[in-house]
Short mmCIF file of C-alpha atoms in Angstrom, two decimals:
data_model
loop_
_atom_site.label_atom_id
_atom_site.label_comp_id
_atom_site.label_asym_id
_atom_site.label_seq_id
_atom_site.Cartn_x
_atom_site.Cartn_y
_atom_site.Cartn_z
CA MET E 1463 3.89 43.27 -88.01
CA PHE E 1464 5.47 43.93 -91.40
CA THR E 1465 3.19 45.88 -93.73
CA PRO E 1466 4.90 46.16 -97.11
CA THR E 1467 4.76 49.18 -99.36
CA ASP E 1468 3.67 48.63 -102.96
CA GLU E 1469 7.34 48.46 -104.01
CA GLN E 1470 8.19 45.97 -101.29
CA ARG E 1471 5.16 43.88 -102.23
CA ALA E 1472 6.37 43.81 -105.85
CA VAL E 1473 9.68 42.29 -104.70
CA LEU E 1474 7.93 39.63 -102.64
CA ASP E 1475 5.50 38.80 -105.45
CA THR E 1476 8.30 38.49 -108.02
CA LEU E 1477 10.63 36.37 -105.90
CA PRO E 1478 8.94 32.94 -106.13
CA THR E 1479 9.36 32.78 -109.93
CA ALA E 1480 12.69 34.61 -110.30
CA ASP E 1481 15.94 32.62 -110.50
CA ARG E 1482 17.85 35.87 -110.13
CA LEU E 1483 16.71 39.27 -108.93
CA LYS E 1484 18.40 42.55 -108.06
CA VAL E 1485 16.78 45.22 -105.94
CA THR E 1486 18.08 48.78 -105.93
CA ALA E 1487 17.11 50.25 -102.58
CA GLY E 1488 17.53 53.92 -101.71
CA ALA E 1489 19.09 55.07 -98.44
CA GLY E 1490 16.90 54.05 -95.49
CA ALA E 1491 14.43 52.11 -97.67
CA GLY E 1492 14.07 49.10 -95.34
CA LYS E 1493 15.92 46.62 -97.54
CA THR E 1494 16.89 44.21 -94.75
CA ALA E 1495 13.24 43.95 -93.72
CA VAL E 1496 12.43 42.92 -97.28
CA LEU E 1497 15.17 40.27 -97.25
CA VAL E 1498 13.73 38.86 -94.02
CA GLN E 1499 10.38 38.45 -95.76
CA CYS E 1500 12.12 36.88 -98.77
CA ALA E 1501 13.66 34.25 -96.49
CA GLU E 1502 10.24 33.66 -94.91
CA LEU E 1503 8.78 32.92 -98.36
CA MET E 1504 11.54 30.34 -98.85
CA ARG E 1505 10.86 28.59 -95.54
CA GLY E 1506 11.29 25.12 -97.00
CA LYS E 1507 14.66 25.94 -98.57
CA LYS E 1508 18.18 26.44 -97.24
CA VAL E 1509 19.01 30.16 -97.30
CA LEU E 1510 22.31 32.06 -96.99
CA TYR E 1511 22.20 35.68 -95.82
CA THR E 1512 25.53 37.35 -96.57
CA ALA E 1513 27.15 40.76 -96.84
CA PHE E 1514 30.65 42.20 -97.24
CA ASN E 1515 30.82 43.28 -93.60
CA ARG E 1516 30.63 41.06 -90.50
CA GLY E 1517 28.76 43.78 -88.61
CA ILE E 1518 25.94 43.76 -91.15
CA VAL E 1519 25.69 39.96 -91.02
CA GLN E 1520 25.72 39.95 -87.21
CA GLU E 1521 22.96 42.57 -87.19
CA GLY E 1522 20.83 40.27 -89.32
CA LYS E 1523 21.04 37.40 -86.84
CA GLY E 1524 17.75 36.67 -85.15
CA LYS E 1525 15.73 38.50 -87.79
CA PHE E 1526 15.54 35.55 -90.18
CA GLY E 1527 14.05 32.08 -89.72
CA ALA E 1528 15.77 28.84 -88.74
CA ASN E 1529 16.34 27.99 -92.41
CA THR E 1530 18.89 30.82 -92.77
CA ASP E 1531 22.65 30.82 -92.19
CA TYR E 1532 24.47 34.13 -91.59
CA LEU E 1533 27.96 34.06 -93.11
CA THR E 1534 30.42 36.51 -94.67
CA SER E 1535 32.57 35.55 -97.64
CA HIS E 1536 35.54 35.23 -95.29
CA LYS E 1537 33.71 32.78 -93.03
CA LEU E 1538 32.61 30.67 -96.00
CA ALA E 1539 36.21 30.60 -97.23
CA TYR E 1540 37.64 29.90 -93.77
CA ASP E 1541 35.48 26.84 -93.29
CA ALA E 1542 36.42 25.52 -96.72
CA VAL E 1543 40.18 26.09 -97.10
CA ALA E 1544 41.82 27.78 -94.10
CA LYS E 1545 42.77 24.77 -91.96
CA PRO E 1546 46.11 24.03 -93.72
CA TYR E 1547 47.16 27.66 -93.13
CA LEU E 1548 46.19 28.08 -89.47
CA LYS E 1549 49.74 28.33 -88.11
CA ARG E 1550 50.48 31.44 -90.15
CA LEU E 1551 46.93 32.76 -89.82
CA ASN E 1552 47.21 32.75 -86.05
CA ASP E 1553 50.63 34.43 -86.12
CA THR E 1554 49.95 38.13 -85.57
CA THR E 1555 53.63 39.18 -85.70
CA ARG E 1556 54.06 42.17 -88.00
CA GLN E 1557 56.65 41.73 -90.73
CA PRO E 1558 58.74 44.85 -91.47
CA GLY E 1559 59.12 45.91 -95.07
CA LYS E 1560 62.87 45.40 -94.86
CA GLU E 1561 62.34 41.73 -94.03
CA LYS E 1562 59.89 41.32 -96.91
CA ALA E 1563 62.44 42.90 -99.24
CA LYS E 1564 65.18 40.54 -98.09
CA LEU E 1565 62.96 37.49 -98.68
CA LEU E 1566 62.11 38.77 -102.17
CA ARG E 1567 65.79 39.51 -102.86
CA LEU E 1568 64.72 43.10 -103.51
CA LEU E 1569 67.99 44.80 -102.62
CA GLU E 1570 68.27 47.99 -104.71
CA PRO E 1571 66.26 51.22 -104.36
CA TYR E 1572 63.99 52.44 -107.16
CA ARG E 1573 64.41 56.05 -108.27
CA ILE E 1574 61.81 58.33 -109.84
CA GLY E 1575 63.47 61.70 -110.40
CA ASP E 1576 64.42 63.01 -106.96
CA LEU E 1577 62.30 60.38 -105.22
CA THR E 1578 64.04 57.26 -103.93
CA LEU E 1579 61.91 54.28 -102.91
CA ARG E 1580 63.89 52.01 -100.61
CA PRO E 1581 63.65 48.19 -100.84
CA GLY E 1582 61.42 47.98 -97.75
CA THR E 1583 58.97 50.45 -99.27
CA LEU E 1584 58.97 48.59 -102.57
CA ALA E 1585 58.24 45.31 -100.78
CA ARG E 1586 55.31 46.86 -98.96
CA LEU E 1587 53.92 48.15 -102.26
CA ALA E 1588 54.25 44.67 -103.79
CA SER E 1589 52.42 43.26 -100.76
CA ASP E 1590 49.64 45.82 -101.26
CA GLY E 1591 49.45 44.68 -104.86
CA VAL E 1592 48.88 41.11 -103.69
CA GLU E 1593 46.03 42.36 -101.48
CA ASN E 1594 44.45 44.15 -104.45
CA PHE E 1595 44.75 40.98 -106.52
CA CYS E 1596 43.13 38.97 -103.74
CA ASN E 1597 40.10 41.27 -103.78
CA GLY E 1598 39.55 40.71 -107.51
CA SER E 1599 38.66 37.78 -109.77
CA ASP E 1600 41.83 37.51 -111.87
CA ASP E 1601 43.79 34.25 -111.71
CA GLU E 1602 47.26 35.79 -111.33
CA PRO E 1603 48.67 39.10 -110.02
CA GLN E 1604 49.06 41.64 -112.83
CA TRP E 1605 50.78 45.03 -112.99
CA PHE E 1606 47.45 46.88 -112.67
CA HIS E 1607 46.93 45.30 -109.24
CA MET E 1608 49.93 47.23 -107.94
CA PRO E 1609 49.01 50.44 -106.08
CA ASN E 1610 49.27 53.92 -107.50
CA LEU E 1611 51.29 56.56 -105.67
CA ASP E 1612 50.12 60.15 -105.36
CA GLY E 1613 52.59 62.75 -106.57
CA ILE E 1614 54.08 60.93 -109.58
CA ASP E 1615 52.84 61.09 -113.18
CA GLN E 1616 51.01 58.31 -114.99
CA SER E 1617 53.90 56.98 -117.09
CA GLU E 1618 56.22 56.82 -114.06
CA SER E 1619 53.49 55.14 -112.03
CA ARG E 1620 52.96 52.47 -114.70
CA ALA E 1621 56.69 51.77 -114.93
CA LEU E 1622 56.87 51.37 -111.14
CA ARG E 1623 53.85 49.05 -111.09
CA GLN E 1624 55.33 46.90 -113.87
CA PHE E 1625 58.58 46.71 -111.90
CA LEU E 1626 56.69 45.54 -108.80
CA GLN E 1627 54.54 42.89 -110.50
CA PRO E 1628 57.12 40.03 -110.57
CA TYR E 1629 57.76 40.49 -106.85
CA ALA E 1630 54.04 40.38 -106.12
CA ALA E 1631 53.71 37.23 -108.23
CA GLU E 1632 56.57 35.62 -106.30
CA MET E 1633 54.95 36.57 -102.99
CA TRP E 1634 51.60 35.10 -104.07
CA GLU E 1635 53.25 31.87 -105.20
CA GLU E 1636 54.79 31.46 -101.75
CA LEU E 1637 51.56 32.39 -99.95
CA GLN E 1638 49.78 29.45 -101.59
CA LEU E 1639 52.08 26.97 -99.83
CA THR E 1640 50.43 25.35 -96.81
CA ASP E 1641 52.01 25.20 -93.38
CA ALA E 1642 53.01 21.58 -94.09
CA GLN E 1643 54.61 22.61 -97.39
CA GLY E 1644 56.80 25.15 -95.61
CA GLY E 1645 54.81 28.27 -96.43
CA GLU E 1646 56.14 30.55 -93.73
CA LYS E 1647 57.88 33.49 -95.40
CA PHE E 1648 55.07 36.03 -95.43
CA PRO E 1649 52.09 36.79 -93.14
CA PHE E 1650 48.85 35.09 -94.20
CA THR E 1651 45.62 37.09 -94.05
CA PRO E 1652 41.88 36.34 -94.42
CA ASN E 1653 41.93 37.92 -97.88
CA HIS E 1654 44.54 35.35 -98.90
CA PHE E 1655 42.47 32.32 -97.96
CA ARG E 1656 39.35 33.89 -99.50
CA LYS E 1657 41.23 34.23 -102.78
CA LEU E 1658 42.43 30.62 -102.59
CA TRP E 1659 38.81 29.58 -102.01
CA GLN E 1660 37.55 31.58 -105.00
CA LEU E 1661 40.14 29.97 -107.25
CA THR E 1662 38.71 26.51 -106.38
CA ARG E 1663 35.41 27.56 -108.05
CA PRO E 1664 33.34 26.42 -105.03
CA THR E 1665 29.70 25.35 -105.05
CA LEU E 1666 27.74 26.76 -102.10
CA PRO E 1667 25.35 24.32 -100.33
CA TYR E 1668 22.32 26.64 -100.45
CA ASP E 1669 19.08 26.88 -102.39
CA VAL E 1670 18.76 30.66 -101.97
CA LEU E 1671 21.44 33.37 -101.70
CA LEU E 1672 20.49 36.76 -100.21
CA VAL E 1673 23.29 39.29 -100.70
CA ASP E 1674 22.81 42.48 -98.65
CA GLU E 1675 24.71 45.74 -99.38
CA ALA E 1676 25.66 44.02 -102.62
CA GLN E 1677 27.19 47.16 -104.16
CA ASP E 1678 30.07 46.80 -101.68
CA SER E 1679 30.77 43.11 -102.24
CA ALA E 1680 34.32 42.46 -103.41
CA GLU E 1681 34.66 41.14 -106.94
CA VAL E 1682 36.41 38.02 -105.59
CA PHE E 1683 33.17 37.05 -103.81
CA MET E 1684 30.84 38.11 -106.61
CA ASP E 1685 32.73 35.81 -108.96
CA VAL E 1686 31.72 32.96 -106.64
CA ILE E 1687 28.10 34.18 -106.44
CA ARG E 1688 27.71 34.46 -110.22
CA ARG E 1689 28.83 30.85 -110.69
CA GLN E 1690 26.13 29.42 -108.41
CA GLY E 1691 22.95 27.71 -109.61
CA ALA E 1692 21.02 28.81 -106.52
CA GLN E 1693 18.23 31.37 -106.57
CA THR E 1694 20.02 34.68 -105.96
CA VAL E 1695 18.77 38.05 -104.72
CA LEU E 1696 21.11 41.05 -104.63
CA ILE E 1697 19.94 44.14 -102.78
CA GLY E 1698 21.70 47.45 -102.21
CA ASP E 1699 22.16 50.96 -103.52
CA THR E 1700 24.37 51.58 -106.55
CA ALA E 1701 24.58 55.24 -105.53
CA GLN E 1702 26.37 54.13 -102.36
CA ALA E 1703 29.04 52.04 -104.11
CA ILE E 1704 32.02 53.85 -102.54
CA ASN E 1705 34.31 50.94 -101.63
CA GLU E 1706 36.25 50.43 -104.86
CA TRP E 1707 39.45 50.68 -102.78
CA ALA E 1708 38.47 47.33 -101.19
CA GLY E 1709 37.85 45.54 -104.49
CA ALA E 1710 34.12 46.33 -104.76
CA ARG E 1711 32.91 46.90 -108.32
CA ASP E 1712 29.20 47.71 -107.82
CA ALA E 1713 27.92 44.16 -108.14
CA ILE E 1714 24.29 45.24 -108.56
CA GLN E 1715 24.91 47.15 -111.76
CA SER E 1716 26.91 44.31 -113.35
CA PHE E 1717 24.60 41.49 -112.18
CA ASP E 1718 22.50 40.08 -115.03
CA ALA E 1719 19.00 39.93 -113.54
CA PRO E 1720 15.64 41.73 -113.58
CA GLU E 1721 15.68 44.88 -111.44
CA LEU E 1722 13.13 46.24 -108.98
CA ARG E 1723 13.43 49.36 -106.85
CA LEU E 1724 12.66 50.51 -103.31
CA THR E 1725 12.48 54.29 -103.42
CA GLN E 1726 10.75 55.30 -100.17
CA SER E 1727 13.13 56.16 -97.33
CA PHE E 1728 11.98 55.74 -93.74
CA ARG E 1729 15.09 57.50 -92.39
CA PHE E 1730 14.40 61.12 -93.32
CA GLY E 1731 11.76 63.50 -94.63
CA GLN E 1732 11.11 64.80 -98.13
CA GLU E 1733 13.39 67.82 -97.70
CA VAL E 1734 16.47 65.60 -97.31
CA ALA E 1735 15.20 63.36 -100.12
CA ASP E 1736 15.05 66.41 -102.41
CA GLU E 1737 18.73 67.14 -101.72
CA ALA E 1738 19.63 63.50 -102.31
CA ASN E 1739 17.81 63.56 -105.63
CA LEU E 1740 20.00 66.43 -106.86
CA TRP E 1741 23.00 64.13 -106.43
CA LEU E 1742 21.23 61.18 -108.03
CA GLU E 1743 20.43 63.39 -111.02
CA LEU E 1744 24.07 64.48 -111.20
CA LEU E 1745 25.10 60.81 -111.11
CA GLY E 1746 23.03 60.19 -114.22
CA THR E 1747 20.76 57.54 -112.74
CA SER E 1748 16.98 57.49 -113.15
CA MET E 1749 16.64 56.48 -109.49
CA ARG E 1750 14.85 59.02 -107.27
CA ILE E 1751 13.85 58.66 -103.62
CA THR E 1752 11.01 59.98 -101.52
CA GLY E 1753 11.06 60.75 -97.81
CA THR E 1754 8.66 59.93 -95.00
CA GLY E 1755 7.34 62.95 -93.14
CA SER E 1756 9.54 66.05 -92.98
CA SER E 1757 13.09 67.02 -92.05
CA LEU E 1758 14.85 70.35 -91.75
CA VAL E 1759 17.52 71.36 -94.25
CA GLY E 1760 19.44 74.35 -92.93
CA PRO E 1761 22.27 75.52 -90.65
CA SER E 1762 22.79 73.55 -87.43
CA SER E 1763 24.60 75.11 -84.48
CA ASP E 1764 24.67 71.83 -82.59
CA PRO E 1765 24.93 68.82 -84.92
CA THR E 1766 25.10 65.35 -83.44
CA ALA E 1767 27.51 64.36 -86.23
CA VAL E 1768 29.90 66.12 -88.60
CA LEU E 1769 30.80 64.16 -91.72
CA THR E 1770 33.96 64.97 -93.63
CA ARG E 1771 35.62 63.95 -96.86
CA THR E 1772 39.10 63.48 -95.40
CA ASN E 1773 40.84 62.57 -92.16
CA GLY E 1774 42.44 66.02 -92.18
CA GLU E 1775 39.09 67.81 -92.01
CA ALA E 1776 37.96 65.29 -89.37
CA VAL E 1777 40.87 66.50 -87.23
CA VAL E 1778 39.83 70.13 -87.78
CA GLN E 1779 36.25 69.37 -86.76
CA LEU E 1780 37.12 67.35 -83.67
CA MET E 1781 39.51 70.06 -82.44
CA GLN E 1782 36.86 72.74 -82.97
CA ALA E 1783 34.24 70.71 -81.10
CA GLN E 1784 36.63 69.99 -78.22
CA SER E 1785 37.54 73.68 -77.94
CA SER E 1786 33.84 74.47 -77.48
CA GLY E 1787 33.69 72.04 -74.55
CA ARG E 1788 31.93 69.11 -76.19
CA LYS E 1789 32.70 65.45 -75.68
CA VAL E 1790 33.77 64.15 -79.06
CA ALA E 1791 34.02 60.67 -80.58
CA LEU E 1792 35.69 59.63 -83.81
CA ALA E 1793 33.70 56.99 -85.73
CA GLY E 1794 35.45 53.95 -87.13
CA THR E 1795 37.80 51.41 -85.59
CA LYS E 1796 40.79 52.53 -87.68
CA ALA E 1797 40.26 56.29 -87.88
CA LYS E 1798 42.34 57.23 -84.83
CA SER E 1799 45.30 55.03 -85.80
CA GLU E 1800 45.22 56.34 -89.37
CA ILE E 1801 45.49 59.94 -88.14
CA GLU E 1802 48.30 58.94 -85.77
CA GLN E 1803 50.14 57.41 -88.72
CA LEU E 1804 49.70 60.64 -90.67
CA CYS E 1805 51.22 62.53 -87.73
CA ASP E 1806 54.18 60.15 -87.69
CA ALA E 1807 54.55 60.64 -91.44
CA ALA E 1808 54.48 64.43 -91.04
CA ASP E 1809 57.25 64.27 -88.43
CA GLY E 1810 59.37 62.11 -90.74
CA LEU E 1811 58.85 64.43 -93.70
CA LYS E 1812 59.76 67.48 -91.62
CA GLN E 1813 63.05 65.76 -90.81
CA GLY E 1814 63.64 64.91 -94.48
CA LYS E 1815 63.44 61.18 -93.79
CA GLY E 1816 60.43 60.36 -95.98
CA THR E 1817 57.75 57.97 -94.72
CA HIS E 1818 56.43 54.44 -95.04
CA VAL E 1819 52.78 55.62 -94.93
CA LYS E 1820 51.44 54.65 -98.35
CA ALA E 1821 49.45 57.84 -98.97
CA LEU E 1822 52.63 59.91 -98.56
CA MET E 1823 55.34 57.60 -99.88
CA ALA E 1824 56.01 59.78 -102.91
CA PHE E 1825 57.36 62.59 -100.70
CA THR E 1826 60.67 62.98 -98.89
CA TYR E 1827 60.26 66.50 -97.48
CA TRP E 1828 57.36 68.33 -95.87
CA SER E 1829 57.79 71.20 -98.34
CA GLU E 1830 57.10 68.78 -101.21
CA LEU E 1831 53.85 67.68 -99.58
CA GLN E 1832 52.86 71.30 -98.87
CA GLN E 1833 53.34 72.20 -102.53
CA TYR E 1834 51.40 69.14 -103.73
CA ALA E 1835 48.54 69.71 -101.26
CA HIS E 1836 48.05 73.28 -102.48
CA SER E 1837 48.08 72.31 -106.17
CA GLU E 1838 46.87 68.81 -107.06
CA GLY E 1839 46.36 67.03 -103.74
CA ARG E 1840 43.18 68.56 -102.29
CA ASP E 1841 42.56 65.40 -100.21
CA LEU E 1842 45.73 66.17 -98.25
CA LYS E 1843 45.26 69.94 -97.94
CA PRO E 1844 43.18 69.95 -94.68
CA PHE E 1845 45.73 67.75 -92.90
CA VAL E 1846 48.70 69.81 -94.11
CA GLU E 1847 47.01 73.02 -93.00
CA VAL E 1848 46.11 71.72 -89.53
CA VAL E 1849 49.69 70.48 -88.99
CA ASP E 1850 51.12 73.78 -90.21
CA MET E 1851 48.83 75.69 -87.86
CA HIS E 1852 48.95 73.53 -84.73
CA GLY E 1853 51.70 70.90 -85.07
CA THR E 1854 51.44 67.16 -84.67
CA ASP E 1855 51.69 67.21 -80.86
CA VAL E 1856 48.46 69.20 -80.60
CA VAL E 1857 46.73 66.77 -82.98
CA ARG E 1858 47.88 63.80 -80.91
CA ARG E 1859 46.62 65.47 -77.72
CA ALA E 1860 43.20 65.97 -79.34
CA LEU E 1861 43.12 62.26 -80.22
CA ARG E 1862 43.89 61.32 -76.62
CA GLU E 1863 40.88 63.34 -75.45
CA LEU E 1864 38.37 61.44 -77.59
CA VAL E 1865 35.53 59.57 -75.84
CA ALA E 1866 33.52 56.48 -76.78
CA GLU E 1867 30.60 57.07 -79.16
CA GLN E 1868 27.97 56.24 -76.54
CA ARG E 1869 29.35 59.05 -74.32
CA ALA E 1870 29.83 61.59 -77.09
CA GLU E 1871 27.90 64.78 -77.61
CA ARG E 1872 29.20 64.90 -81.17
CA VAL E 1873 30.52 62.24 -83.51
CA ILE E 1874 33.08 63.09 -86.19
CA SER E 1875 33.35 60.72 -89.12
CA THR E 1876 34.58 60.58 -92.67
CA ALA E 1877 31.79 59.94 -95.16
CA HIS E 1878 33.32 56.55 -96.00
CA VAL E 1879 33.13 55.40 -92.38
CA SER E 1880 29.63 56.84 -91.89
CA LYS E 1881 28.10 54.50 -94.46
CA GLY E 1882 25.47 52.38 -92.75
CA LEU E 1883 25.13 54.86 -89.87
CA GLU E 1884 22.46 57.50 -89.20
CA PHE E 1885 22.37 60.58 -86.97
CA GLU E 1886 19.67 62.99 -85.81
CA ARG E 1887 21.42 66.19 -86.94
CA VAL E 1888 24.16 66.03 -89.55
CA LYS E 1889 26.53 68.78 -90.67
CA ILE E 1890 28.68 68.28 -93.76
CA GLY E 1891 32.36 69.24 -93.46
CA ALA E 1892 33.98 72.09 -95.35
CA ASP E 1893 36.28 69.82 -97.39
CA PHE E 1894 33.41 68.81 -99.68
CA THR E 1895 34.18 71.60 -102.15
CA GLU E 1896 32.92 72.22 -105.67
CA PRO E 1897 35.46 70.77 -108.12
CA THR E 1898 36.99 73.13 -110.67
CA SER E 1899 39.18 72.79 -113.75
CA GLY E 1900 42.65 74.30 -114.02
CA ASP E 1901 41.30 77.74 -114.96
CA GLY E 1902 38.90 77.78 -112.02
CA THR E 1903 35.80 76.89 -114.03
CA PRO E 1904 33.35 74.71 -112.07
CA LYS E 1905 33.08 71.14 -113.29
CA ASP E 1906 31.13 68.04 -112.31
CA PRO E 1907 32.69 65.67 -109.77
CA SER E 1908 33.68 62.11 -110.64
CA PRO E 1909 31.05 59.39 -110.08
CA GLN E 1910 32.88 58.30 -106.90
CA GLU E 1911 32.77 61.85 -105.54
CA ILE E 1912 29.06 62.13 -106.33
CA LYS E 1913 28.36 58.87 -104.53
CA LEU E 1914 30.36 59.99 -101.52
CA GLY E 1915 28.33 63.19 -101.31
CA TYR E 1916 25.09 61.23 -101.58
CA VAL E 1917 26.16 58.88 -98.80
CA ALA E 1918 27.09 61.77 -96.52
CA LEU E 1919 23.87 63.74 -96.75
CA THR E 1920 21.60 60.66 -96.51
CA ARG E 1921 22.93 59.90 -93.01
CA ALA E 1922 20.68 62.67 -91.63
CA GLN E 1923 17.38 61.90 -89.94
CA GLU E 1924 15.87 65.12 -88.56
CA GLN E 1925 18.17 67.89 -89.79
CA LEU E 1926 20.78 68.32 -92.52
CA ASP E 1927 23.27 71.19 -92.64
CA LEU E 1928 24.63 70.98 -96.19
CA GLY E 1929 27.92 72.70 -95.33
CA GLY E 1930 30.48 71.90 -98.02
CA LEU E 1931 27.89 70.11 -100.17
CA ALA E 1932 25.68 73.21 -100.53
CA TRP E 1933 27.50 74.09 -103.76
CA LEU E 1934 25.29 71.81 -105.88
CA ARG E 1935 22.09 73.43 -104.59
CA ARG E 1936 23.57 76.88 -105.32
CA ARG E 1937 24.62 75.77 -108.81
CA ARG E 1938 21.13 74.50 -109.63
CA GLU E 1939 19.58 77.74 -108.32
CA ARG E 1940 21.93 79.79 -110.53
CA GLU E 1941 21.01 77.66 -113.53
CA ALA E 1942 17.31 78.11 -112.80
CA ARG E 1943 17.71 81.90 -112.57
CA GLY E 1944 19.66 81.90 -115.84
CA GLN E 1945 16.97 79.91 -117.62
CA SER E 1946 14.30 82.20 -116.22
CA ALA E 1947 16.21 85.28 -117.40
CA GLY E 1948 16.60 83.70 -120.82
CA VAL E 1949 12.87 83.06 -121.11
CA HIS E 1950 12.01 86.64 -120.12
CA GLY E 1951 14.66 88.02 -122.44
CA GLY E 1952 13.21 86.03 -125.31
CA SER E 1953 9.70 87.37 -124.63
CA GLU E 1954 10.91 90.97 -124.64
CA LEU E 1955 12.70 90.40 -127.94
CA GLU E 1956 9.55 89.03 -129.55
CA VAL E 1957 7.51 92.01 -128.31
CA GLY E 1958 10.07 94.34 -129.79
CA ARG E 1959 9.66 92.68 -133.15
#
């Protein structure tokens, strides 16, 4: 039986008279349970339960009443507009960048200093720009939809993106052609038909819209939601809005509606909540969470999960765990293939052939990547170091020895992938380091970095080993000692007077 907390009761009491409502729910605060009760209150109405991720929607099935449909934005779009595009949608043949370039009549390379971007690479970047456009609410592809490349300065990056924009616009124009109209040049993806659907300004056939994990909803879908006349409830955690790369723009914060909060976490104890609140304070939000019961914050010699900032550190952690005899799993359906692609890219760079892997496209030689990783590119440093120490063959062998999560003694995951998961004993990877300015002075992380740290440490249930995130606790303790010394110093001065 569901027994609501006072905060949960406030949501349920407000709902009947609210046309729009947003609920900010801390990590582990039982938000889906609240949405189930919201749907129950609306028993006589037609309800849509939706989220950005099919797994979340599938998990909700069976929890709500018969008046509720469970659909992602892609499923809503598919049912409405996808039929004329099914031939291309069902064609899973991969199209090489060279072929894209030929179709776009993109025949000459683009040079940035010593870097040469070949036509196939340019076509892939234009295609990525179309994907970015399709995740947003703009009506046409613009230069700012084109991807940035690491390793080149801002003015060069803008010039490249402006060069790519006409090719992206041409690609989008062709993608809008149906199968019957001869639209067959480029592969057609679910993001393409969702964008076409959004541009029709659809009206959803529901009385109530319940949007779960709303902070991660792509702007293309939120544009549809905001245009509806239905009663709308958004629920999620703005401090966990870490999916900007997928077009999410923290829909909760920008949604014009009264706000309520769920601050009690049922996932972890107060000790973990205290650590989380340090990061919420650093983020500048007034939100604070409380735990239920107690958890241990301290070193763990046998964590059930290690959460990292980068794929490179994930490789380091999985190799260390395997060397100690543990069965190791890598969380996420794409994590293994992404690391394999990085290994392929490293081999190409070592041969001076460059790479088509987007994260490393700005480099032709391994030495260039090494230099960048040890100066500006801290995200790439763990991977460069593990390749320099062990080589790509050893990394690939470690990947082959991975086991399924249900058989694993330890799960390795990036913080991004870990979102929505929880583990008994969590250790934070060493690549969560305190950011510094050019002269080595500590500085505050960006809001996205703060959110990523908050997500990582709130995955813990029973024990949290702060690892690379311990720097914030140490900083606050230093500040407290400094303030204390200042107070005592002031007292001594006054006595002397």
